[in-house]
């Protein structure tokens, strides 16, 4: 049985810092139960509640707004560590931090300030944007609708898929379009009448993320709760999705670290070895040492490229916030580095997840070890948008200078 997660000593006056003994204790506790939760399919509501109480969702909010004032690089360094502790939990929070970055971190009106206050107090935001029906390639207009109610507000109707993390959240951001085809987003409480969350995700990896279906049936939405797309707001901003894409890659880098952790511990705990091994003691076996060295190098490379891309994203975000002349160029650079980071991190994490079995042999494949989760989870995350499409766009840019697509998966 998976033991109940209890809170370390958490302060309530401010969010935990990304480098603190309290945060280390929390990460260690999350990691201790991660394998059993995933193996036995125990949804991590208690872990998300700890994160809510620690107000980690406010890491990117300014200090004067009740946040920690973390840089993007600081945040992604934490995400890598959280991905190492539990890739499911890290992935659950991806949409929260993406929404905070788009619409909450720098509020523009009274409504967005209200959302910021909720996040500062610990609220977690989920996401419901993906639809399975698309009339044509490249179509970005949602089928989900904002229908005027005749009194200045709207009814929200539609069905979304891959609503990662929403089952654990307090609010959900939903993409929809009004009768004129204008796209926008709204953030509403998940307990509002007309919202149904279905935990029907059946992927081979990331099994606890609740990446399921969400139905919206005549959900009442106030006009002030909708942010329609503009060139300088929310989803209308070019390369506004780079943050969310790099977040997934940071989780993958965390998986690479977890693979190294388990590979090292596995060799250190082994009492017997292969009958044709060059040494009696597994830790002295040069072939096993080499394999761990390969896993370690891959984990280092994955983490390094993610943090380099995060630094570029910090530069781009600061330029956008300041209205700098080079903001568009900086955003493209960050998107380019994030795409390159994905290709590198995915490759090393997936390869490392396979190499793990070379240090343990057949006994490492037992279900009780759950070592296969590292490969499954990395492979699942990598599939969210295949590296082939990233590599093609990168190559096109390097050869002919064609910019990366400004929307979608870049």
Short mmCIF file of C-alpha atoms in Angstrom, two decimals:
data_model
loop_
_atom_site.label_atom_id
_atom_site.label_comp_id
_atom_site.label_asym_id
_atom_site.label_seq_id
_atom_site.Cartn_x
_atom_site.Cartn_y
_atom_site.Cartn_z
CA UNK A 1 0.00 0.00 0.00
CA UNK A 2 1.13 3.54 -0.71
CA UNK A 3 1.58 5.36 2.56
CA UNK A 4 -0.14 8.65 3.19
CA UNK A 5 1.92 11.70 2.35
CA UNK A 6 2.21 14.05 5.29
CA UNK A 7 3.40 17.62 5.13
CA UNK A 8 6.85 18.71 6.24
CA UNK A 9 6.93 21.93 8.21
CA UNK A 10 5.46 24.41 5.70
CA UNK A 11 5.32 28.12 6.27
CA UNK A 12 2.20 30.04 5.32
CA UNK A 13 3.54 33.58 4.96
CA UNK A 14 5.21 33.02 1.58
CA UNK A 15 5.78 30.26 -0.99
CA UNK A 16 8.64 27.83 -0.45
CA UNK A 17 11.80 29.02 -2.19
CA UNK A 18 13.27 26.93 -5.00
CA UNK A 19 16.36 26.33 -2.87
CA UNK A 20 15.42 25.60 0.74
CA UNK A 21 15.61 22.71 3.22
CA UNK A 22 11.81 22.60 3.37
CA UNK A 23 11.55 22.16 -0.38
CA UNK A 24 14.21 19.44 -0.35
CA UNK A 25 12.24 17.61 2.33
CA UNK A 26 9.07 17.89 0.26
CA UNK A 27 10.77 16.61 -2.91
CA UNK A 28 12.26 13.66 -1.03
CA UNK A 29 8.87 12.76 0.39
CA UNK A 30 7.22 12.95 -3.03
CA UNK A 31 9.92 10.74 -4.53
CA UNK A 32 9.59 8.13 -1.79
CA UNK A 33 6.04 7.23 -2.75
CA UNK A 34 6.16 7.90 -6.50
CA UNK A 35 6.84 4.38 -7.75
CA UNK A 36 4.13 2.77 -5.59
CA UNK A 37 1.57 5.40 -6.56
CA UNK A 38 2.20 4.81 -10.23
CA UNK A 39 2.32 1.02 -9.93
CA UNK A 40 -0.90 0.81 -7.89
CA UNK A 41 -2.63 3.72 -9.64
CA UNK A 42 -3.08 5.87 -6.56
CA UNK A 43 -4.02 9.33 -7.79
CA UNK A 44 -1.76 11.90 -6.07
CA UNK A 45 -4.42 14.18 -4.62
CA UNK A 46 -2.53 14.32 -1.32
CA UNK A 47 0.71 15.36 -3.03
CA UNK A 48 -1.00 18.12 -5.00
CA UNK A 49 -2.59 19.30 -1.75
CA UNK A 50 0.88 19.56 -0.20
CA UNK A 51 2.00 21.62 -3.19
CA UNK A 52 -1.09 23.77 -2.83
CA UNK A 53 -0.38 24.34 0.87
CA UNK A 54 3.27 25.12 0.13
CA UNK A 55 2.02 27.61 -2.49
CA UNK A 56 4.52 26.36 -5.03
CA UNK A 57 2.15 27.41 -7.77
CA UNK A 58 3.05 31.02 -6.92
CA UNK A 59 6.76 30.64 -7.68
CA UNK A 60 6.60 32.91 -10.74
CA UNK A 61 4.41 35.58 -9.17
CA UNK A 62 6.17 38.78 -8.08
CA UNK A 63 7.06 39.04 -4.41
CA UNK A 64 4.75 42.04 -3.97
CA UNK A 65 1.88 39.90 -5.26
CA UNK A 66 2.46 37.11 -2.77
CA UNK A 67 4.78 35.04 -4.96
CA UNK A 68 8.42 33.97 -4.79
CA UNK A 69 9.61 36.11 -7.69
CA UNK A 70 11.46 33.17 -9.26
CA UNK A 71 13.07 33.48 -12.66
CA UNK A 72 12.07 31.08 -15.40
CA UNK A 73 15.44 29.36 -15.02
CA UNK A 74 14.82 28.94 -11.28
CA UNK A 75 11.38 27.51 -11.99
CA UNK A 76 12.61 25.01 -14.56
CA UNK A 77 15.45 23.89 -12.30
CA UNK A 78 12.72 23.09 -9.75
CA UNK A 79 10.57 21.36 -12.39
CA UNK A 80 13.49 19.09 -13.29
CA UNK A 81 13.85 18.14 -9.63
CA UNK A 82 10.10 17.58 -9.31
CA UNK A 83 10.15 15.48 -12.48
CA UNK A 84 12.91 13.42 -10.92
CA UNK A 85 10.79 12.93 -7.79
CA UNK A 86 7.54 12.14 -9.65
CA UNK A 87 7.08 12.79 -13.37
CA UNK A 88 3.29 12.57 -13.01
CA UNK A 89 3.13 15.32 -10.40
CA UNK A 90 5.44 17.59 -12.40
CA UNK A 91 3.32 17.09 -15.50
CA UNK A 92 0.11 17.81 -13.57
CA UNK A 93 1.46 21.30 -12.79
CA UNK A 94 2.54 22.11 -16.34
CA UNK A 95 -0.73 23.73 -17.32
CA UNK A 96 -0.94 25.68 -14.08
CA UNK A 97 2.41 27.37 -14.60
CA UNK A 98 1.65 27.96 -18.29
CA UNK A 99 -1.61 29.73 -17.46
CA UNK A 100 0.09 31.78 -14.76
CA UNK A 101 2.74 32.83 -17.27
CA UNK A 102 0.21 33.84 -19.93
CA UNK A 103 -2.56 35.57 -17.99
CA UNK A 104 -1.84 35.82 -14.27
CA UNK A 105 1.77 36.80 -13.62
CA UNK A 106 1.30 40.33 -14.96
CA UNK A 107 -2.38 41.24 -14.45
CA UNK A 108 -3.99 43.81 -16.73
CA UNK A 109 -7.38 44.25 -15.08
CA UNK A 110 -9.37 43.58 -11.94
CA UNK A 111 -10.28 40.04 -13.03
CA UNK A 112 -6.70 38.98 -13.71
CA UNK A 113 -5.68 40.47 -10.36
CA UNK A 114 -8.33 38.27 -8.73
CA UNK A 115 -6.84 35.22 -10.48
CA UNK A 116 -3.39 36.28 -9.33
CA UNK A 117 -4.60 36.55 -5.73
CA UNK A 118 -6.08 33.05 -5.91
CA UNK A 119 -2.78 31.63 -7.18
CA UNK A 120 -0.85 33.49 -4.48
CA UNK A 121 -3.09 31.79 -1.91
CA UNK A 122 -2.36 28.34 -3.33
CA UNK A 123 -4.95 27.74 -6.06
CA UNK A 124 -4.00 25.38 -8.88
CA UNK A 125 -5.20 25.98 -12.45
CA UNK A 126 -5.86 23.22 -14.96
CA UNK A 127 -6.35 23.41 -18.70
CA UNK A 128 -8.90 22.33 -21.30
CA UNK A 129 -7.92 23.38 -24.82
CA UNK A 130 -7.47 20.31 -27.04
CA UNK A 131 -10.25 19.08 -29.31
CA UNK A 132 -10.23 15.98 -31.51
CA UNK A 133 -12.14 17.56 -34.38
CA UNK A 134 -10.22 19.97 -36.64
CA UNK A 135 -11.71 21.07 -39.98
CA UNK A 136 -8.27 21.54 -41.59
CA UNK A 137 -4.55 21.34 -40.88
CA UNK A 138 -3.45 24.44 -39.03
CA UNK A 139 -6.92 25.34 -37.80
CA UNK A 140 -6.73 26.97 -34.38
CA UNK A 141 -10.33 28.14 -33.93
CA UNK A 142 -11.91 26.12 -31.10
CA UNK A 143 -15.13 24.21 -31.66
CA UNK A 144 -16.06 24.96 -28.06
CA UNK A 145 -18.28 28.04 -27.98
CA UNK A 146 -18.97 31.22 -26.05
CA UNK A 147 -22.67 31.88 -26.69
CA UNK A 148 -24.11 35.25 -25.52
CA UNK A 149 -26.77 34.83 -22.85
CA UNK A 150 -28.56 38.07 -23.72
CA UNK A 151 -27.40 39.84 -20.56
CA UNK A 152 -23.82 40.62 -21.52
CA UNK A 153 -22.37 37.32 -20.34
CA UNK A 154 -21.94 33.91 -22.00
CA UNK A 155 -22.68 30.20 -21.90
CA UNK A 156 -19.74 27.88 -22.45
CA UNK A 157 -20.38 24.63 -24.34
CA UNK A 158 -18.06 21.95 -25.71
CA UNK A 159 -15.89 18.96 -24.96
CA UNK A 160 -12.13 18.99 -24.45
CA UNK A 161 -9.62 16.17 -24.33
CA UNK A 162 -6.17 15.76 -22.75
CA UNK A 163 -7.15 18.04 -19.86
CA UNK A 164 -3.95 17.27 -17.96
CA UNK A 165 -4.06 18.12 -14.27
CA UNK A 166 -7.57 19.55 -14.25
CA UNK A 167 -8.92 16.77 -12.03
CA UNK A 168 -6.61 18.02 -9.26
CA UNK A 169 -7.17 21.74 -9.84
CA UNK A 170 -9.25 24.54 -8.38
CA UNK A 171 -9.76 26.39 -11.68
CA UNK A 172 -9.60 25.46 -15.35
CA UNK A 173 -8.64 27.56 -18.35
CA UNK A 174 -10.82 26.83 -21.38
CA UNK A 175 -10.31 27.90 -25.00
CA UNK A 176 -13.46 28.75 -26.97
CA UNK A 177 -14.72 31.02 -29.75
CA UNK A 178 -17.61 33.50 -29.90
CA UNK A 179 -20.21 33.53 -32.72
CA UNK A 180 -17.91 35.72 -34.84
CA UNK A 181 -15.12 33.15 -34.61
CA UNK A 182 -12.99 35.25 -32.28
CA UNK A 183 -10.96 32.95 -30.03
CA UNK A 184 -10.40 33.54 -26.36
CA UNK A 185 -9.78 31.90 -23.00
CA UNK A 186 -11.65 31.88 -19.74
CA UNK A 187 -10.60 30.74 -16.27
CA UNK A 188 -13.47 29.34 -14.22
CA UNK A 189 -13.76 27.32 -10.99
CA UNK A 190 -13.95 23.59 -11.69
CA UNK A 191 -16.94 23.28 -9.35
CA UNK A 192 -19.07 25.64 -11.41
CA UNK A 193 -22.32 24.06 -12.60
CA UNK A 194 -22.09 22.33 -15.96
CA UNK A 195 -18.48 21.12 -15.75
CA UNK A 196 -17.83 17.37 -15.81
CA UNK A 197 -14.35 15.92 -15.39
CA UNK A 198 -13.77 12.36 -16.66
CA UNK A 199 -10.62 10.46 -15.67
CA UNK A 200 -10.40 8.36 -18.86
CA UNK A 201 -6.72 8.74 -19.77
CA UNK A 202 -5.34 5.30 -20.66
CA UNK A 203 -1.86 6.08 -21.99
CA UNK A 204 1.04 3.71 -21.45
CA UNK A 205 2.87 6.40 -19.49
CA UNK A 206 2.10 9.42 -17.28
CA UNK A 207 -0.78 7.35 -15.95
CA UNK A 208 -1.68 9.55 -12.98
CA UNK A 209 -1.91 12.91 -14.76
CA UNK A 210 -5.68 12.60 -15.29
CA UNK A 211 -5.18 13.67 -18.89
CA UNK A 212 -8.82 12.99 -19.57
CA UNK A 213 -12.01 14.43 -21.02
CA UNK A 214 -13.81 17.56 -19.80
CA UNK A 215 -17.38 18.43 -20.74
CA UNK A 216 -18.82 21.95 -20.54
CA UNK A 217 -22.60 22.15 -20.69
CA UNK A 218 -24.14 25.62 -20.48
CA UNK A 219 -21.49 26.80 -18.04
CA UNK A 220 -22.15 30.42 -17.09
CA UNK A 221 -19.17 32.67 -17.83
CA UNK A 222 -19.00 36.36 -17.02
CA UNK A 223 -17.71 38.68 -19.72
CA UNK A 224 -14.87 39.83 -17.50
CA UNK A 225 -13.75 36.20 -17.13
CA UNK A 226 -12.93 35.98 -20.85
CA UNK A 227 -9.65 37.16 -22.38
CA UNK A 228 -9.96 37.34 -26.15
CA UNK A 229 -6.79 36.91 -28.19
CA UNK A 230 -4.83 39.99 -29.21
CA UNK A 231 -1.27 40.37 -30.53
CA UNK A 232 -0.06 41.32 -27.06
CA UNK A 233 -2.32 39.22 -24.83
CA UNK A 234 -2.44 35.55 -23.89
CA UNK A 235 -2.68 33.10 -26.75
CA UNK A 236 -2.42 35.90 -29.31
CA UNK A 237 1.25 36.52 -28.53
CA UNK A 238 3.75 34.95 -30.94
CA UNK A 239 5.66 32.02 -29.40
CA UNK A 240 3.44 32.19 -26.33
CA UNK A 241 3.51 28.39 -26.14
CA UNK A 242 7.30 28.07 -25.83
CA UNK A 243 7.05 28.05 -22.03
CA UNK A 244 4.61 25.11 -22.03
CA UNK A 245 6.72 23.16 -24.50
CA UNK A 246 9.93 23.65 -22.50
CA UNK A 247 8.09 22.66 -19.34
CA UNK A 248 7.45 19.18 -20.78
CA UNK A 249 11.11 18.90 -21.73
CA UNK A 250 12.07 19.82 -18.17
CA UNK A 251 9.92 16.94 -16.91
CA UNK A 252 11.73 14.65 -19.38
CA UNK A 253 15.08 15.87 -18.04
CA UNK A 254 13.82 15.03 -14.55
CA UNK A 255 13.01 11.51 -15.72
CA UNK A 256 16.59 11.17 -16.97
CA UNK A 257 17.81 12.10 -13.49
CA UNK A 258 15.46 9.59 -11.89
CA UNK A 259 16.74 6.88 -14.21
CA UNK A 260 20.31 7.62 -13.11
CA UNK A 261 19.25 7.52 -9.46
CA UNK A 262 17.59 4.12 -9.84
CA UNK A 263 20.37 2.66 -11.99
CA UNK A 264 22.99 3.61 -9.42
CA UNK A 265 20.96 2.27 -6.51
CA UNK A 266 20.23 -0.95 -8.40
CA UNK A 267 23.90 -1.75 -8.97
CA UNK A 268 24.81 -0.84 -5.40
CA UNK A 269 22.15 -3.23 -4.09
CA UNK A 270 22.91 -6.20 -6.32
CA UNK A 271 24.22 -9.31 -4.53
CA UNK A 272 24.85 -11.39 -7.64
CA UNK A 273 25.93 -10.73 -11.18
CA UNK A 274 25.98 -12.31 -14.62
CA UNK A 275 27.88 -15.60 -14.69
CA UNK A 276 30.11 -14.30 -17.48
CA UNK A 277 30.74 -10.90 -15.85
CA UNK A 278 34.36 -9.70 -15.65
CA UNK A 279 34.16 -9.18 -11.85
CA UNK A 280 32.46 -10.85 -8.90
CA UNK A 281 31.17 -7.58 -7.45
CA UNK A 282 28.66 -5.65 -9.64
CA UNK A 283 29.93 -2.23 -8.53
CA UNK A 284 33.40 -3.18 -9.84
CA UNK A 285 32.12 -4.34 -13.22
CA UNK A 286 33.54 -1.98 -15.89
CA UNK A 287 30.66 -2.71 -18.27
CA UNK A 288 28.07 -1.72 -15.68
CA UNK A 289 30.14 1.32 -14.78
CA UNK A 290 30.19 2.32 -18.44
CA UNK A 291 26.42 1.94 -18.73
CA UNK A 292 25.81 4.15 -15.70
CA UNK A 293 28.29 6.64 -17.13
CA UNK A 294 26.22 6.82 -20.30
CA UNK A 295 23.01 7.34 -18.33
CA UNK A 296 24.67 10.02 -16.18
CA UNK A 297 26.02 11.89 -19.21
CA UNK A 298 22.62 11.84 -20.88
CA UNK A 299 20.93 13.18 -17.76
CA UNK A 300 23.50 15.96 -17.54
CA UNK A 301 23.02 16.89 -21.19
CA UNK A 302 19.23 16.91 -20.87
CA UNK A 303 19.28 19.16 -17.82
CA UNK A 304 21.87 21.49 -19.32
CA UNK A 305 19.99 22.17 -22.55
CA UNK A 306 16.73 22.78 -20.69
CA UNK A 307 18.33 25.36 -18.41
CA UNK A 308 20.07 27.06 -21.35
CA UNK A 309 16.73 27.38 -23.13
CA UNK A 310 15.12 28.63 -19.91
CA UNK A 311 17.70 31.41 -19.70
CA UNK A 312 16.81 32.44 -23.26
CA UNK A 313 13.14 32.40 -22.28
CA UNK A 314 13.93 34.70 -19.35
CA UNK A 315 15.56 37.13 -21.78
CA UNK A 316 12.59 36.96 -24.15
CA UNK A 317 10.04 37.43 -21.37
CA UNK A 318 11.89 40.43 -19.94
CA UNK A 319 12.09 41.95 -23.43
CA UNK A 320 8.36 41.45 -24.02
CA UNK A 321 7.45 42.90 -20.62
CA UNK A 322 9.62 45.95 -21.33
CA UNK A 323 8.25 46.43 -24.86
CA UNK A 324 11.79 46.16 -26.19
CA UNK A 325 12.48 46.41 -29.91
CA UNK A 326 14.19 43.01 -29.92
CA UNK A 327 11.32 41.19 -28.17
CA UNK A 328 10.19 39.26 -31.27
CA UNK A 329 13.74 38.18 -32.08
CA UNK A 330 14.35 37.11 -28.48
CA UNK A 331 11.10 35.10 -28.48
CA UNK A 332 12.15 33.28 -31.66
CA UNK A 333 15.56 32.50 -30.16
CA UNK A 334 13.94 31.04 -27.05
CA UNK A 335 11.58 28.95 -29.17
CA UNK A 336 14.48 27.69 -31.28
CA UNK A 337 16.56 26.69 -28.26
CA UNK A 338 13.55 25.04 -26.62
CA UNK A 339 12.91 22.97 -29.75
CA UNK A 340 16.56 21.90 -29.87
CA UNK A 341 16.47 21.07 -26.16
CA UNK A 342 13.47 18.78 -26.71
CA UNK A 343 15.28 16.74 -29.35
CA UNK A 344 18.33 16.28 -27.11
CA UNK A 345 16.47 15.59 -23.85
CA UNK A 346 13.94 13.20 -25.36
CA UNK A 347 16.67 11.14 -26.99
CA UNK A 348 18.79 10.81 -23.86
CA UNK A 349 15.87 10.13 -21.49
CA UNK A 350 14.34 7.43 -23.69
CA UNK A 351 17.74 5.83 -24.24
CA UNK A 352 18.54 6.02 -20.52
CA UNK A 353 15.25 4.36 -19.65
CA UNK A 354 16.26 1.42 -21.81
CA UNK A 355 19.86 1.27 -20.55
CA UNK A 356 18.55 0.93 -17.00
CA UNK A 357 17.66 -2.70 -17.73
CA UNK A 358 21.23 -3.42 -18.88
CA UNK A 359 22.45 -2.83 -15.33
CA UNK A 360 19.87 -5.08 -13.70
CA UNK A 361 19.13 -7.94 -16.06
CA UNK A 362 15.85 -9.82 -16.18
CA UNK A 363 15.07 -9.29 -12.48
CA UNK A 364 14.86 -5.54 -13.12
CA UNK A 365 11.80 -6.15 -15.29
CA UNK A 366 9.64 -7.37 -12.42
CA UNK A 367 6.48 -5.35 -11.97
CA UNK A 368 7.30 -4.68 -8.34
CA UNK A 369 10.37 -2.63 -9.35
CA UNK A 370 8.32 -0.49 -11.76
CA UNK A 371 11.57 0.54 -13.47
CA UNK A 372 9.80 0.53 -16.82
CA UNK A 373 7.94 3.69 -15.81
CA UNK A 374 10.94 5.84 -16.73
CA UNK A 375 10.98 4.68 -20.35
CA UNK A 376 7.16 4.72 -20.58
CA UNK A 377 6.89 8.20 -19.15
CA UNK A 378 9.68 9.69 -21.27
CA UNK A 379 8.30 8.03 -24.39
CA UNK A 380 4.79 9.32 -23.63
CA UNK A 381 5.95 12.89 -23.03
CA UNK A 382 8.09 12.85 -26.15
CA UNK A 383 5.03 11.85 -28.18
CA UNK A 384 3.12 15.00 -27.20
CA UNK A 385 4.57 16.64 -30.29
CA UNK A 386 7.05 14.44 -32.16
CA UNK A 387 10.69 15.48 -32.44
CA UNK A 388 10.49 14.90 -36.20
CA UNK A 389 8.37 18.04 -36.63
CA UNK A 390 10.70 20.03 -34.40
CA UNK A 391 13.80 18.81 -36.23
CA UNK A 392 12.32 19.62 -39.63
CA UNK A 393 11.55 23.23 -38.62
CA UNK A 394 14.97 23.65 -37.03
CA UNK A 395 16.63 22.35 -40.18
CA UNK A 396 14.53 24.62 -42.37
CA UNK A 397 15.60 27.60 -40.26
CA UNK A 398 19.29 26.66 -40.33
CA UNK A 399 19.28 26.10 -44.10
CA UNK A 400 17.10 28.94 -45.35
CA UNK A 401 16.39 31.19 -42.37
CA UNK A 402 12.69 30.32 -42.31
CA UNK A 403 11.34 31.27 -38.85
CA UNK A 404 9.75 28.62 -36.67
CA UNK A 405 5.94 28.55 -36.62
CA UNK A 406 4.81 31.29 -34.24
CA UNK A 407 1.84 29.31 -32.89
CA UNK A 408 1.16 25.84 -31.57
CA UNK A 409 3.99 23.55 -30.61
CA UNK A 410 6.89 26.05 -30.64
#
